[in-house]
Amino acid sequence: MPTVDKLLLEEALLDSPQTRSLLSVFEEDAGTLTDYTNQLLQAMQRVYGAQNEMCLATQQLSKQLLAYEKQNFALGKGDEEVISTLQYFANAVSELNVLHTELAKQLADSMVLPLIQFREKDLTEVSTLKDLFLLASNEHDLSMAKYSRLPKRRENEKLKTEIAKEVANARRKQHLSSLQYYCALNALQYRKRTAMLDPILGYTQGQIAFLKKGFETFSKKMDGFVSSVTGMIQRIHGELDAEADAMRISQQELLSVSDSVYTPDYDVCAPVINRNLIQKAGYLNMRSKTGLVTTSWERLYFFTQGGNLLCQHRGDVAGGLIQDLDNCSVMAVDCEDRRYCFQITTPNGKSNLILQAEGKREYEEWISAINNISRQIYLSDNPEAVAIRLNQTALQAVTPITSFEKKMETVQNSDSVKHVDVQNESPVAEAADEMLHEIESAQLIAPGTPIQFDILLPASEFQDQNRSSRRTNPFGESEDKTGNTAEEGTLLQQMFVVRFLGSMAVKSDHTKKVIFEAMRQVLAARAIHNIFKMTESHLMVTSKNIRFIDPQTQVTRISFDLEDITQFAAHQDNKRLIGFVVCLPEASGAVSLSVYVLESNTEGEKICYAISLGKEIAAAQKDPEALAQLMMSMPLSTDGKFVLLQEQEQENEANTNGSAALESEA
């Protein structure tokens, strides 16, 4: 016999939108069955009560039996045998035009009573369990809303414990009511089939027992069929008993879980976090604006699919797209009275989405999963392995090298014994190459060098500002002795929108490899420590210096002379990344070397071109003829004061105009 669709008891605790959607199908089926049962019962009561209209009553009953096939059951799987059986019975009932008065008692016991019991017991039980389930679900939603509104500041542990206990009790109550409701709906799929067959079987047996007149034409024809139907009903009863036992055992196992399953954020002290996820699903609270200054939170089911974040309400058949996660940024944010909040920002920075997780583990895993998806790891052949490898690489990148001297000795020893054994030559060479690569990195950047993730003024410049009695121009321009601004006489002024990623001290500026190594360590440190906050600035490149300008106040945060920038380069793979080496003198007479790593909205090569052009202009200004030749080869502004970069003029203008709408911290 075909299998019957059923609700999975294991999904009752999660109560996902998919489960609610499937539950609505079962509820629709139960409603249809209730309507049909009431109609069939009316037909049978008419047969029982209208003895003088028995012929008309049997005709109506025959039609009602045939109508079962036309019922729009949401779950019609496995009803083919019932439909064929009812059709056969309908043909037999149409032949019964006279009913004996002595059949009344037997019809009442074998036809009307079973269907009444089915309606009053099974259908009423399902309706009652549905009401209890809805009440428990509403109580759980209220308790979760109360728990989500727990204040982050002035946290009351006693109140938090009481509300968490209330959530656990409400969740257990909902779990129990949902399990009972699911079991009743699953059992109803079996009982509805027997409930349709038992009454009509009793009616047929009554006809056979009391109608002797049609024995040859009716009873002999129906004996074998009735036996087969009886066997089918017994088989269905056996399947129901087996299914009921299995559901009872499964229900006991699901209810025997630890209380921590019902308590939110139970592992806040030592959560087990999986940072290699490329897919994630679960309930989150989403913040939305309801007015100019007011906001509201809504608990929804979120899940990732490919590079997209989707959202789904309870009862929805499918989820809707919320945001494209490719190349987006995710960061933890502080909300007024909410904990575990994080923000997803689009690559252009113009829109963001603020979500709240239930606990610390979910909070950390959501951030890690979205960060992995934003890198488009899911497009690789083995995304899980790629995510694990990237996280391990990030961990190794920020691990200090504490055995540098030992590795030097190992390399020297390997060089001394390189010609001893030919078979071991290749492994030794590979180990030596790897160690030499680490040594080369250590020669560029000292192991364990701290990384600065925000822009800070150098100590010398801070002292100069404190000693200076002159007023600082809010637009970042300083006056010289003649009273003219420092920008006068510059041929180049180019603006770029950048975000500061980090800076660190280095040991050499003779190669661009130091910039790429600094990029690797800065990005790895941000990934391993979940630092997603970035300071946005306007980078002004002139023929004298480069300045980081606050986009809101237009105050210069920090500036460097072009002659102090010894190296600059864009990343080979990610052209939006750019870094430059700054060489500054110290009070002791030595020089300090630092690498600054930035992320730009435009390609980093354009910024490198602007810096290179600024250096070229600065060098040409010492030679009037070379300067005149350079001005003739480059287009100038209408007033003849500034060099024009035609290839990025429109793009930079759009970035400058749109930057006012961006937040200063992405």
XYZ file of C-alpha atoms in Angstrom:
666
model
C 0.000 0.000 0.000
C 1.411 3.493 -0.804
C 3.043 5.327 2.053
C 1.271 8.213 3.705
C 2.795 11.659 4.109
C 3.434 12.598 7.706
C 4.840 15.360 9.856
C 8.365 14.741 11.195
C 8.373 14.883 14.972
C 12.082 15.763 14.982
C 11.278 19.150 13.450
C 8.709 20.094 16.088
C 11.236 21.826 18.356
C 12.800 24.006 15.631
C 9.331 24.988 14.395
C 10.752 26.230 11.084
C 8.644 27.931 8.408
C 8.947 24.795 6.260
C 7.411 22.726 9.062
C 4.651 25.314 9.584
C 3.976 25.305 5.848
C 3.657 21.504 5.827
C 1.504 21.728 8.954
C -0.913 24.056 7.156
C -1.326 21.390 4.471
C -2.276 18.817 7.113
C -4.670 21.297 8.739
C -6.308 21.989 5.390
C -6.667 18.257 4.856
C -8.231 17.848 8.318
C -10.688 20.662 7.594
C -11.689 19.082 4.304
C -12.081 15.722 6.011
C -14.273 17.288 8.721
C -16.565 18.816 6.117
C -16.772 15.566 4.207
C -17.373 13.519 7.379
C -20.267 15.763 8.391
C -21.822 15.382 4.966
C -21.375 11.594 4.996
C -22.855 11.355 8.485
C -25.896 13.332 7.413
C -26.370 10.952 4.528
C -26.158 7.889 6.805
C -28.553 9.418 9.343
C -30.992 9.980 6.556
C -30.736 6.283 5.680
C -31.322 5.397 9.310
C -34.192 7.814 9.915
C -36.043 7.982 6.631
C -37.293 4.426 6.264
C -40.059 5.495 3.944
C -37.639 7.334 1.725
C -35.014 4.602 1.727
C -34.691 4.463 -1.998
C -33.963 8.187 -2.225
C -31.612 7.967 0.743
C -29.563 5.150 -0.795
C -29.268 7.055 -4.026
C -27.940 10.068 -2.171
C -25.542 7.867 -0.243
C -24.296 6.351 -3.476
C -23.653 9.808 -4.874
C -21.887 10.884 -1.695
C -19.602 7.857 -1.865
C -18.694 8.741 -5.410
C -17.984 12.328 -4.324
C -14.986 11.212 -2.271
C -12.909 11.057 -5.444
C -13.812 14.667 -6.259
C -12.798 15.999 -2.848
C -9.833 18.327 -3.045
C -7.752 16.688 -0.324
C -4.420 18.393 0.180
C -2.968 14.987 1.105
C -4.537 12.520 -1.302
C -1.647 10.094 -1.461
C -2.705 6.500 -0.724
C -6.453 7.091 -1.331
C -6.617 5.245 -4.647
C -7.724 1.995 -3.031
C -10.274 3.843 -0.913
C -11.656 5.609 -3.988
C -11.982 2.403 -6.008
C -13.585 0.645 -3.058
C -16.086 3.455 -2.508
C -16.958 3.436 -6.192
C -17.689 -0.266 -6.032
C -19.813 0.192 -2.930
C -21.680 3.080 -4.564
C -22.689 0.827 -7.437
C -23.945 -1.788 -4.989
C -25.852 0.776 -2.907
C -27.634 2.045 -6.001
C -29.207 -1.416 -6.323
C -30.693 -1.300 -2.822
C -34.136 0.287 -3.197
C -35.947 -1.304 -0.301
C -34.731 -1.429 3.263
C -36.316 -3.576 5.986
C -37.386 -1.900 9.232
C -35.450 -4.470 11.278
C -32.219 -3.025 9.904
C -32.621 0.117 12.010
C -30.794 -1.170 15.109
C -27.982 -2.793 13.171
C -27.560 0.303 10.991
C -27.381 2.442 14.117
C -24.677 0.209 15.640
C -22.564 -0.578 12.592
C -23.016 2.407 10.311
C -23.928 5.639 12.123
C -22.146 5.079 15.440
C -18.574 4.504 14.084
C -18.711 7.667 12.042
C -20.065 9.680 14.984
C -17.265 8.318 17.160
C -14.726 9.267 14.505
C -16.070 12.794 14.308
C -16.498 13.336 18.054
C -13.286 11.622 19.091
C -10.694 11.988 16.356
C -11.720 15.202 14.611
C -12.595 16.954 17.875
C -9.260 15.832 19.358
C -7.399 17.336 16.406
C -9.328 20.593 16.752
C -8.628 20.768 20.500
C -4.926 20.005 20.052
C -4.762 22.704 17.390
C -6.106 25.303 19.845
C -3.638 24.185 22.522
C -0.796 24.318 20.005
C -1.678 27.852 18.947
C -1.882 28.988 22.581
C 1.495 27.438 23.386
C 3.029 28.938 20.247
C 1.736 32.414 21.142
C 3.047 32.069 24.706
C 6.449 31.075 23.339
C 6.509 34.068 20.995
C 5.630 36.412 23.862
C 8.315 34.951 26.109
C 10.910 35.162 23.332
C 9.952 38.783 22.689
C 10.362 39.511 26.389
C 13.730 37.739 26.419
C 14.900 39.622 23.320
C 14.083 42.919 25.005
C 16.386 42.247 27.941
C 18.495 45.399 28.427
C 22.147 45.164 27.564
C 23.028 47.853 30.058
C 22.319 47.491 33.758
C 21.779 43.800 33.197
C 19.759 42.147 35.968
C 20.903 38.557 36.341
C 17.872 37.613 38.432
C 15.479 39.017 35.849
C 17.456 37.376 33.056
C 17.309 34.001 34.831
C 13.557 34.304 35.431
C 12.819 35.251 31.831
C 15.120 32.519 30.509
C 13.274 30.028 32.701
C 9.991 31.367 31.365
C 11.259 30.926 27.789
C 12.353 27.367 28.560
C 8.958 26.507 30.067
C 7.115 28.073 27.142
C 9.350 26.277 24.651
C 8.851 22.937 26.416
C 5.105 23.507 26.477
C 5.078 24.377 22.778
C 7.255 21.338 22.030
C 4.915 19.014 23.911
C 1.767 20.467 22.349
C 3.291 20.369 18.851
C 4.357 16.739 19.268
C 0.851 15.752 20.375
C -0.709 17.778 17.559
C 1.632 16.282 14.933
C 0.951 12.744 16.175
C -2.801 13.343 15.995
C -2.572 14.717 12.450
C -0.378 11.803 11.341
C -2.778 9.292 12.882
C -5.704 11.063 11.236
C -4.326 10.123 7.821
C -4.848 6.466 8.737
C -8.066 6.886 10.694
C -9.783 8.837 7.943
C -9.340 5.881 5.616
C -10.813 3.378 8.059
C -13.510 5.832 9.133
C -14.711 5.993 5.539
C -14.703 2.229 5.114
C -16.036 0.952 8.476
C -19.531 2.512 8.256
C -20.173 1.442 4.731
C -18.867 -2.023 5.520
C -21.323 -2.273 8.420
C -24.115 -1.079 6.187
C -23.259 -3.727 3.590
C -23.058 -6.495 6.169
C -26.445 -5.464 7.499
C -27.923 -5.651 4.066
C -26.479 -9.150 3.554
C -27.756 -10.395 6.912
C -31.318 -9.189 6.609
C -32.046 -9.205 2.912
C -32.604 -12.787 1.874
C -34.366 -11.878 -1.235
C -31.298 -10.587 -3.036
C -29.012 -13.338 -1.757
C -28.237 -14.758 -5.188
C -27.840 -11.448 -6.944
C -26.245 -9.418 -4.140
C -24.662 -11.462 -1.367
C -22.623 -13.860 -3.483
C -21.252 -10.992 -5.526
C -20.173 -9.028 -2.443
C -18.763 -11.737 -0.166
C -15.304 -11.850 -1.697
C -15.075 -8.090 -2.044
C -16.162 -7.499 1.532
C -13.537 -9.951 2.747
C -10.827 -8.144 0.822
C -11.981 -4.788 2.191
C -11.986 -6.212 5.719
C -8.442 -7.435 5.230
C -7.396 -4.051 3.891
C -8.918 -2.288 6.910
C -7.171 -4.651 9.302
C -3.906 -4.031 7.495
C -4.407 -0.275 7.803
C -5.155 -0.699 11.513
C -1.921 -2.639 11.869
C 0.021 0.093 10.087
C -1.618 2.675 12.335
C -0.686 0.761 15.481
C 2.901 0.390 14.299
C 3.103 4.071 13.383
C 1.552 5.091 16.702
C 4.136 3.022 18.606
C 6.987 4.523 16.571
C 5.703 8.055 17.126
C 5.276 7.380 20.835
C 8.873 6.161 21.138
C 10.163 9.081 19.078
C 8.163 11.492 21.205
C 9.663 10.088 24.395
C 13.187 10.341 22.974
C 12.656 13.924 21.874
C 11.251 14.908 25.262
C 14.145 13.278 27.131
C 16.678 15.866 25.930
C 18.535 18.138 28.302
C 16.917 21.334 29.534
C 19.690 23.281 27.797
C 17.893 22.654 24.487
C 15.055 24.871 25.669
C 17.223 27.549 27.313
C 18.552 30.260 24.978
C 22.224 31.157 25.167
C 22.905 28.336 27.612
C 26.593 28.088 26.574
C 27.416 31.800 26.846
C 30.481 31.135 29.034
C 32.215 28.656 26.687
C 30.358 28.419 23.370
C 31.515 25.908 20.765
C 31.726 28.061 17.616
C 32.135 26.722 14.090
C 33.827 29.447 12.045
C 34.016 27.360 8.851
C 30.316 27.536 7.958
C 29.291 28.430 4.411
C 25.578 27.947 5.138
C 23.513 29.067 8.091
C 19.832 29.032 9.041
C 17.832 30.026 12.102
C 15.654 32.666 13.688
C 16.945 36.240 13.963
C 15.421 39.539 15.005
C 15.480 42.114 12.197
C 15.359 45.843 12.883
C 13.227 48.032 10.649
C 12.376 51.718 10.812
C 8.767 52.604 11.649
C 9.273 56.365 11.620
C 11.908 59.022 11.522
C 13.446 58.013 14.854
C 11.493 54.911 15.904
C 12.387 51.323 15.077
C 10.775 47.928 15.519
C 12.120 44.378 15.719
C 10.566 41.324 14.067
C 11.546 37.702 14.667
C 11.934 35.946 11.305
C 13.528 32.800 9.930
C 16.706 33.553 7.973
C 18.765 31.190 5.839
C 21.557 31.462 3.283
C 21.415 30.030 -0.215
C 24.486 30.441 -2.378
C 25.538 34.058 -2.033
C 22.139 35.333 -0.880
C 20.481 35.913 2.492
C 16.787 34.994 2.477
C 14.000 35.580 4.984
C 10.820 33.594 5.547
C 7.705 34.162 7.646
C 5.846 31.342 9.328
C 3.471 29.668 6.925
C 5.243 30.973 3.820
C 5.956 28.372 1.179
C 9.293 29.938 0.193
C 11.644 32.637 1.442
C 12.280 36.048 -0.070
C 15.612 37.622 -0.922
C 16.825 40.090 1.708
C 20.367 40.892 0.606
C 23.123 39.764 -1.736
C 26.087 38.721 0.420
C 28.775 38.751 -2.281
C 31.557 41.220 -1.365
C 29.476 42.586 1.528
C 30.924 43.448 4.949
C 29.657 42.251 8.320
C 30.477 43.748 11.699
C 29.277 43.703 15.283
C 27.283 46.782 16.313
C 26.051 48.205 19.600
C 22.280 48.643 19.737
C 20.434 50.570 22.398
C 18.793 47.779 24.386
C 19.737 44.698 22.349
C 22.538 42.198 22.659
C 24.277 40.099 20.019
C 23.555 42.534 17.164
C 25.478 42.649 13.908
C 25.246 44.694 10.728
C 25.553 43.633 7.081
C 26.653 46.400 4.718
C 26.557 46.304 0.911
C 29.812 46.812 -1.046
C 28.845 50.397 -1.940
C 28.046 51.144 1.717
C 24.683 52.733 0.895
C 22.451 50.215 2.658
C 22.813 48.055 5.739
C 20.824 45.445 7.611
C 20.898 45.089 11.421
C 20.063 41.687 12.900
C 20.046 40.215 16.409
C 21.006 36.626 17.233
C 19.539 34.581 20.065
C 22.826 33.789 21.773
C 26.561 34.261 21.616
C 27.254 31.088 19.638
C 24.639 31.964 16.997
C 25.960 35.527 16.922
C 29.549 34.442 16.258
C 28.584 31.746 13.725
C 26.341 34.085 11.743
C 29.149 36.652 11.463
C 31.679 33.971 10.433
C 29.300 32.359 7.927
C 28.398 35.671 6.257
C 32.072 36.636 6.175
C 32.903 33.314 4.454
C 30.041 33.710 1.970
C 31.076 37.284 1.136
C 34.408 35.895 -0.068
C 32.454 33.704 -2.557
C 33.908 30.513 -1.104
C 30.672 28.703 -1.987
C 31.628 28.888 -5.693
C 34.662 26.623 -5.206
C 34.598 22.862 -5.737
C 35.063 22.064 -2.038
C 33.851 25.140 -0.117
C 34.108 23.502 3.323
C 37.784 22.704 2.824
C 38.472 26.197 1.468
C 36.794 27.808 4.510
C 38.808 25.634 6.902
C 42.038 26.399 5.062
C 41.390 30.154 5.029
C 40.633 30.247 8.743
C 43.728 28.172 9.511
C 45.816 30.480 7.317
C 44.386 33.500 9.126
C 45.256 31.929 12.479
C 48.812 31.161 11.370
C 49.249 34.652 9.923
C 48.835 36.301 13.325
C 50.762 33.638 15.288
C 54.105 35.077 16.500
C 57.233 33.205 15.364
C 58.928 32.420 18.672
C 61.557 29.988 17.363
C 63.209 32.169 14.712
C 66.778 31.398 15.809
C 66.062 27.646 15.857
C 64.758 27.810 12.287
C 67.946 29.597 11.209
C 70.007 26.797 12.739
C 67.803 24.182 11.058
C 68.351 25.798 7.646
C 72.123 25.911 8.186
C 72.191 22.286 9.288
C 70.112 21.278 6.279
C 72.590 23.068 3.974
C 75.539 21.204 5.535
C 74.014 17.743 5.007
C 72.311 18.465 1.667
C 74.784 16.298 -0.319
C 74.829 13.312 2.061
C 71.764 11.412 0.875
C 70.327 11.795 -2.614
C 66.970 10.297 -1.643
C 66.410 12.926 1.049
C 67.478 15.861 -1.137
C 63.981 16.890 -2.268
C 62.283 16.963 1.193
C 65.210 18.874 2.672
C 65.106 21.401 -0.160
C 61.365 21.904 0.273
C 61.766 22.419 4.022
C 64.620 24.853 3.411
C 62.562 26.822 0.885
C 59.660 27.072 3.309
C 61.902 28.217 6.133
C 63.685 30.696 3.874
C 60.287 32.147 2.954
C 59.495 32.590 6.645
C 62.927 34.138 7.199
C 62.360 36.535 4.297
C 58.988 37.561 5.787
C 60.636 38.030 9.180
C 63.274 40.255 7.587
C 60.497 42.480 6.195
C 58.211 42.545 9.254
C 59.328 41.583 12.728
C 57.333 38.630 14.170
C 54.673 39.738 16.641
C 54.574 43.333 15.347
C 51.401 45.018 16.680
C 48.794 46.192 14.172
C 46.964 49.531 14.499
C 43.379 49.323 13.192
C 42.580 53.043 13.404
C 44.299 56.224 12.250
C 46.519 57.801 14.940
C 48.694 60.887 14.571
C 52.462 60.287 14.852
C 53.969 61.427 18.137
C 56.086 64.109 16.467
C 53.148 65.632 14.625
C 51.045 65.536 17.821
C 53.773 67.479 19.664
C 54.087 69.966 16.802
C 50.364 70.634 16.917
C 50.496 71.189 20.682
C 53.494 73.534 20.420
C 52.004 75.503 17.552
C 50.165 78.687 18.490
C 48.677 79.119 15.042
C 45.066 78.286 14.330
C 44.520 75.044 12.397
C 42.489 75.523 9.247
C 39.376 73.239 9.475
C 39.819 72.350 5.782
C 43.252 70.911 6.440
C 45.187 73.819 4.871
C 48.015 75.447 6.815
C 49.420 78.902 6.158
C 53.069 79.510 5.446
C 55.096 82.560 6.472
C 53.879 84.625 3.544
C 50.254 84.049 4.463
C 49.522 81.897 1.441
C 47.933 78.500 1.813
C 50.059 75.414 1.390
C 47.888 74.252 -1.504
C 48.871 77.185 -3.681
C 51.406 76.185 -6.302
C 50.294 72.527 -6.472
C 49.360 71.190 -9.894
C 47.556 68.057 -8.668
C 44.563 67.668 -6.355
C 42.766 64.341 -6.627
C 40.163 62.985 -4.148
C 39.489 59.293 -3.437
C 37.119 57.590 -0.978
C 39.099 55.046 1.089
C 38.687 52.964 4.232
C 41.595 52.499 6.605
C 42.293 48.803 7.319
C 45.416 48.995 9.467
C 49.058 49.981 9.781
C 52.140 48.300 11.206
C 55.840 48.951 11.571
C 58.191 47.236 9.089
C 61.917 46.664 8.841
C 62.585 47.399 5.174
C 61.293 49.510 2.293
C 63.531 48.180 -0.507
C 60.830 45.958 -2.056
C 57.086 46.011 -2.577
C 56.884 42.584 -0.959
C 56.780 44.328 2.417
C 53.469 45.953 1.381
C 51.941 42.621 0.285
C 53.100 40.908 3.486
C 51.606 43.729 5.576
C 48.312 43.404 3.655
C 48.239 39.693 4.364
C 48.866 40.111 8.080
C 46.372 42.996 8.477
C 43.558 41.149 6.674
C 44.334 37.940 8.528
C 44.304 39.737 11.880
C 40.919 41.306 11.079
C 39.478 37.925 10.086
C 40.788 35.981 13.082
C 39.729 38.636 15.614
C 36.389 39.472 13.908
C 37.319 43.145 13.457
C 35.009 44.501 10.785
C 34.968 48.185 11.768
C 36.696 50.453 9.228
C 37.305 54.212 9.328
C 36.268 55.947 6.110
C 38.210 58.976 4.897
C 38.699 61.150 1.832
C 42.229 60.661 0.504
C 43.535 63.890 -1.067
C 46.563 63.349 -3.324
C 48.494 66.503 -4.267
C 51.899 67.150 -5.757
C 53.244 67.792 -2.244
C 51.541 65.332 0.096
C 48.664 62.971 0.698
C 46.075 63.730 3.375
C 43.357 61.729 5.109
C 40.362 64.062 5.535
C 37.318 63.407 7.724
C 34.319 63.231 5.318
C 31.983 65.014 7.763
C 34.103 67.718 9.381
C 36.640 68.110 6.517
C 39.421 68.178 9.133
C 42.698 66.530 8.172
C 43.233 63.420 10.269
C 46.807 62.757 9.136
C 49.051 63.756 6.236
C 52.342 62.549 4.731
C 54.727 64.332 2.387
C 55.221 62.552 -0.930
C 58.970 62.555 -0.397
C 58.424 60.438 2.765
C 56.492 57.770 0.801
C 59.148 55.343 -0.415
C 56.985 52.489 -1.742
C 53.357 52.159 -2.856
C 51.488 49.344 -4.635
C 48.055 47.808 -5.207
C 47.303 44.160 -4.387
C 47.938 41.756 -7.276
C 44.542 39.976 -6.955
C 42.284 42.451 -5.147
C 42.838 45.751 -6.970
C 40.783 47.629 -4.362
C 43.559 47.145 -1.787
C 46.456 49.599 -1.735
C 49.383 50.093 0.622
C 52.263 52.514 0.965
C 55.437 52.727 3.067
C 56.108 55.924 5.041
C 59.632 56.765 6.185
C 59.692 59.295 9.061
C 62.691 60.519 11.077
C 62.861 59.876 14.813
C 64.306 62.016 17.609
C 67.232 59.602 17.981
C 68.339 60.263 14.410
C 67.095 56.929 13.063
C 64.075 56.501 10.794
C 60.834 54.600 11.354
C 59.162 52.629 8.541
C 55.417 51.948 8.572
C 53.026 50.387 6.056
C 49.491 51.778 5.756
C 46.869 49.468 4.188
C 43.702 50.955 2.620
C 40.612 49.765 0.768
C 39.255 52.034 -1.972
C 35.985 52.272 -3.861
C 37.965 52.639 -7.088
C 40.867 50.462 -8.135
C 44.029 50.949 -6.120
C 46.082 51.286 -9.295
C 44.436 54.668 -9.934
C 45.559 55.899 -6.518
C 49.057 54.583 -7.241
C 48.989 56.441 -10.552
C 47.965 59.658 -8.776
C 50.802 59.301 -6.220
C 53.300 58.537 -8.985
C 52.094 61.567 -10.935
C 52.380 63.737 -7.818
C 55.992 62.615 -7.330
C 56.687 63.299 -10.990
C 55.220 66.812 -10.713
C 57.183 67.498 -7.527
C 60.402 66.458 -9.287
C 59.541 68.530 -12.374
C 58.895 71.673 -10.320
C 62.629 71.928 -9.653
C 63.242 72.300 -13.397
C 61.065 74.997 -15.099
C 61.576 73.491 -18.546
C 60.591 69.998 -17.406
C 57.579 71.465 -15.595
C 56.452 73.354 -18.709
C 56.825 70.221 -20.823
C 54.819 68.193 -18.306
C 52.029 70.794 -18.250
C 51.868 70.691 -22.048
C 51.513 66.887 -22.057
C 48.777 66.808 -19.385
C 45.289 68.402 -19.573
C 44.721 71.181 -17.025
C 41.598 72.608 -15.398
C 39.866 75.630 -16.953
C 41.772 77.999 -14.699
C 45.079 76.261 -15.517
C 45.845 75.392 -11.877
C 45.328 71.618 -11.571
C 46.176 68.563 -13.646
C 43.096 66.644 -14.821
C 42.930 62.817 -14.639
C 40.379 62.217 -17.387
C 40.081 58.472 -16.999
C 38.678 58.711 -13.487
C 37.282 62.245 -13.335
C 33.631 61.166 -13.586
C 34.043 58.261 -11.194
C 35.728 60.340 -8.507
C 33.086 63.033 -8.867
C 30.376 60.423 -8.243
C 32.289 59.030 -5.264
C 32.779 62.487 -3.759
C 29.111 63.447 -4.180
C 27.853 60.120 -2.854
C 30.200 59.969 0.092
C 28.017 62.391 2.068
C 25.387 59.688 2.302
C 27.845 57.103 3.560
C 28.549 56.561 7.231
C 32.022 57.446 8.434
C 32.514 53.904 9.726
C 31.572 51.104 7.333
